[in-house]
Amino acid sequence: MSTFILADKRPYTSKGDVTFYLDYAGFKANNGNVYCEFYLSSFTDQFKQKITDSNIIAEIKLFTKIEDYFGNTFYHNSWPTNVALPKNNNNSKNLIFYDQWQVELSPGDYNI
């Protein structure tokens, strides 16, 4: 499990067993809310891998939670993601996994 400490330097780097990098973009929605996109990346050599006939598979389960300043949860979700790596790749330490998700929020300050 990794936690993100949001600071001025972006992309943000997680603290925990697996290192992830997080960035985001916010856009004004038509209804006055903020449409937020979150971008997550990590090097694939950190994941437990399973070998198949043609690939190396890493299954990752992502958990997200967005809270306001008072600790009230506005959004939470989890989803599995499978990362397929070529079996014959000698540069697996250099491969990067990407994921993206979006959330619409009321204007304000949040923790993720």
Short mmCIF file of C-alpha atoms in Angstrom, two decimals:
data_model
loop_
_atom_site.label_atom_id
_atom_site.label_comp_id
_atom_site.label_asym_id
_atom_site.label_seq_id
_atom_site.Cartn_x
_atom_site.Cartn_y
_atom_site.Cartn_z
CA MET A 1 0.00 0.00 0.00
CA SER A 2 1.38 3.41 -0.94
CA THR A 3 0.28 6.86 0.17
CA PHE A 4 0.70 10.11 -1.71
CA ILE A 5 1.90 13.19 0.10
CA LEU A 6 0.87 16.11 -2.09
CA ALA A 7 3.40 18.92 -2.14
CA ASP A 8 4.47 21.63 -4.54
CA LYS A 9 6.72 19.35 -6.60
CA ARG A 10 4.92 17.43 -9.36
CA PRO A 11 4.58 14.67 -10.26
CA TYR A 12 4.04 13.53 -6.70
CA THR A 13 5.95 10.49 -5.46
CA SER A 14 4.29 7.89 -3.23
CA LYS A 15 5.61 6.80 0.15
CA GLY A 16 5.45 3.06 0.78
CA ASP A 17 6.49 -0.35 -0.50
CA VAL A 18 5.85 0.42 -4.19
CA THR A 19 6.87 3.74 -5.72
CA PHE A 20 4.22 5.40 -7.89
CA TYR A 21 4.16 8.82 -9.48
CA LEU A 22 0.94 10.85 -9.59
CA ASP A 23 0.02 13.94 -11.55
CA TYR A 24 -3.31 15.58 -12.28
CA ALA A 25 -5.07 18.18 -14.38
CA GLY A 26 -8.25 20.09 -13.52
CA PHE A 27 -10.74 21.57 -15.95
CA LYS A 28 -13.82 23.69 -15.31
CA ALA A 29 -16.95 21.65 -16.05
CA ASN A 30 -20.11 23.19 -17.55
CA ASN A 31 -21.98 22.82 -14.24
CA GLY A 32 -19.37 24.79 -12.23
CA ASN A 33 -17.65 21.71 -10.83
CA VAL A 34 -14.06 20.71 -11.58
CA TYR A 35 -13.36 17.78 -13.91
CA CYS A 36 -10.13 16.22 -12.58
CA GLU A 37 -7.96 13.73 -14.43
CA PHE A 38 -5.37 11.74 -12.47
CA TYR A 39 -2.34 10.12 -14.10
CA LEU A 40 -0.45 7.32 -12.37
CA SER A 41 2.81 5.68 -13.44
CA SER A 42 5.26 3.19 -11.97
CA PHE A 43 8.15 0.98 -13.07
CA THR A 44 6.94 -2.57 -13.69
CA ASP A 45 9.83 -4.36 -11.98
CA GLN A 46 8.21 -3.57 -8.59
CA PHE A 47 5.18 -5.84 -9.19
CA LYS A 48 4.79 -9.54 -8.46
CA GLN A 49 4.74 -11.29 -11.82
CA LYS A 50 3.21 -14.49 -13.17
CA ILE A 51 4.68 -16.16 -16.28
CA THR A 52 2.33 -17.45 -19.01
CA ASP A 53 3.17 -19.06 -22.37
CA SER A 54 3.68 -15.75 -24.16
CA ASN A 55 3.80 -12.98 -21.54
CA ILE A 56 4.66 -12.03 -18.04
CA ILE A 57 1.53 -10.77 -16.24
CA ALA A 58 1.40 -8.51 -13.20
CA GLU A 59 -2.02 -7.92 -11.62
CA ILE A 60 -2.30 -4.68 -9.69
CA LYS A 61 -5.23 -3.53 -7.59
CA LEU A 62 -5.49 0.25 -7.31
CA PHE A 63 -7.30 2.01 -4.46
CA THR A 64 -8.17 5.70 -4.49
CA LYS A 65 -9.84 7.94 -1.94
CA ILE A 66 -10.40 11.69 -2.12
CA GLU A 67 -11.15 13.57 1.11
CA ASP A 68 -11.82 17.18 1.96
CA TYR A 69 -9.87 19.17 4.56
CA PHE A 70 -12.06 17.75 7.37
CA GLY A 71 -11.54 14.11 6.35
CA ASN A 72 -14.94 13.63 4.69
CA THR A 73 -14.68 11.14 1.81
CA PHE A 74 -15.97 12.52 -1.51
CA TYR A 75 -14.80 9.69 -3.75
CA HIS A 76 -13.41 6.19 -3.30
CA ASN A 77 -12.87 3.44 -5.79
CA SER A 78 -10.73 0.39 -6.49
CA TRP A 79 -10.07 -1.57 -9.66
CA PRO A 80 -7.76 -4.32 -10.87
CA THR A 81 -5.35 -3.66 -13.72
CA ASN A 82 -3.38 -6.33 -15.56
CA VAL A 83 0.00 -5.39 -16.96
CA ALA A 84 1.30 -7.70 -19.72
CA LEU A 85 5.04 -7.64 -20.30
CA PRO A 86 6.75 -9.35 -23.23
CA LYS A 87 8.47 -12.53 -22.11
CA ASN A 88 11.56 -11.87 -24.21
CA ASN A 89 12.20 -8.32 -22.98
CA ASN A 90 15.54 -7.91 -21.24
CA ASN A 91 14.76 -4.32 -20.21
CA SER A 92 11.86 -5.06 -17.84
CA LYS A 93 13.36 -2.69 -15.26
CA ASN A 94 12.85 0.17 -17.72
CA LEU A 95 9.21 -0.56 -18.59
CA ILE A 96 6.60 1.82 -17.20
CA PHE A 97 2.98 1.12 -16.28
CA TYR A 98 0.42 3.93 -16.75
CA ASP A 99 -3.16 4.32 -15.55
CA GLN A 100 -5.61 7.20 -15.63
CA TRP A 101 -8.96 7.98 -14.03
CA GLN A 102 -11.22 10.98 -13.73
CA VAL A 103 -13.49 12.44 -11.07
CA GLU A 104 -15.81 15.45 -11.04
CA LEU A 105 -15.58 17.45 -7.80
CA SER A 106 -16.98 20.66 -6.36
CA PRO A 107 -14.36 23.43 -6.22
CA GLY A 108 -12.22 23.16 -3.08
CA ASP A 109 -9.13 21.64 -1.49
CA TYR A 110 -8.83 17.85 -1.33
CA ASN A 111 -6.43 15.12 -0.27
CA ILE A 112 -5.94 12.00 -2.38
#
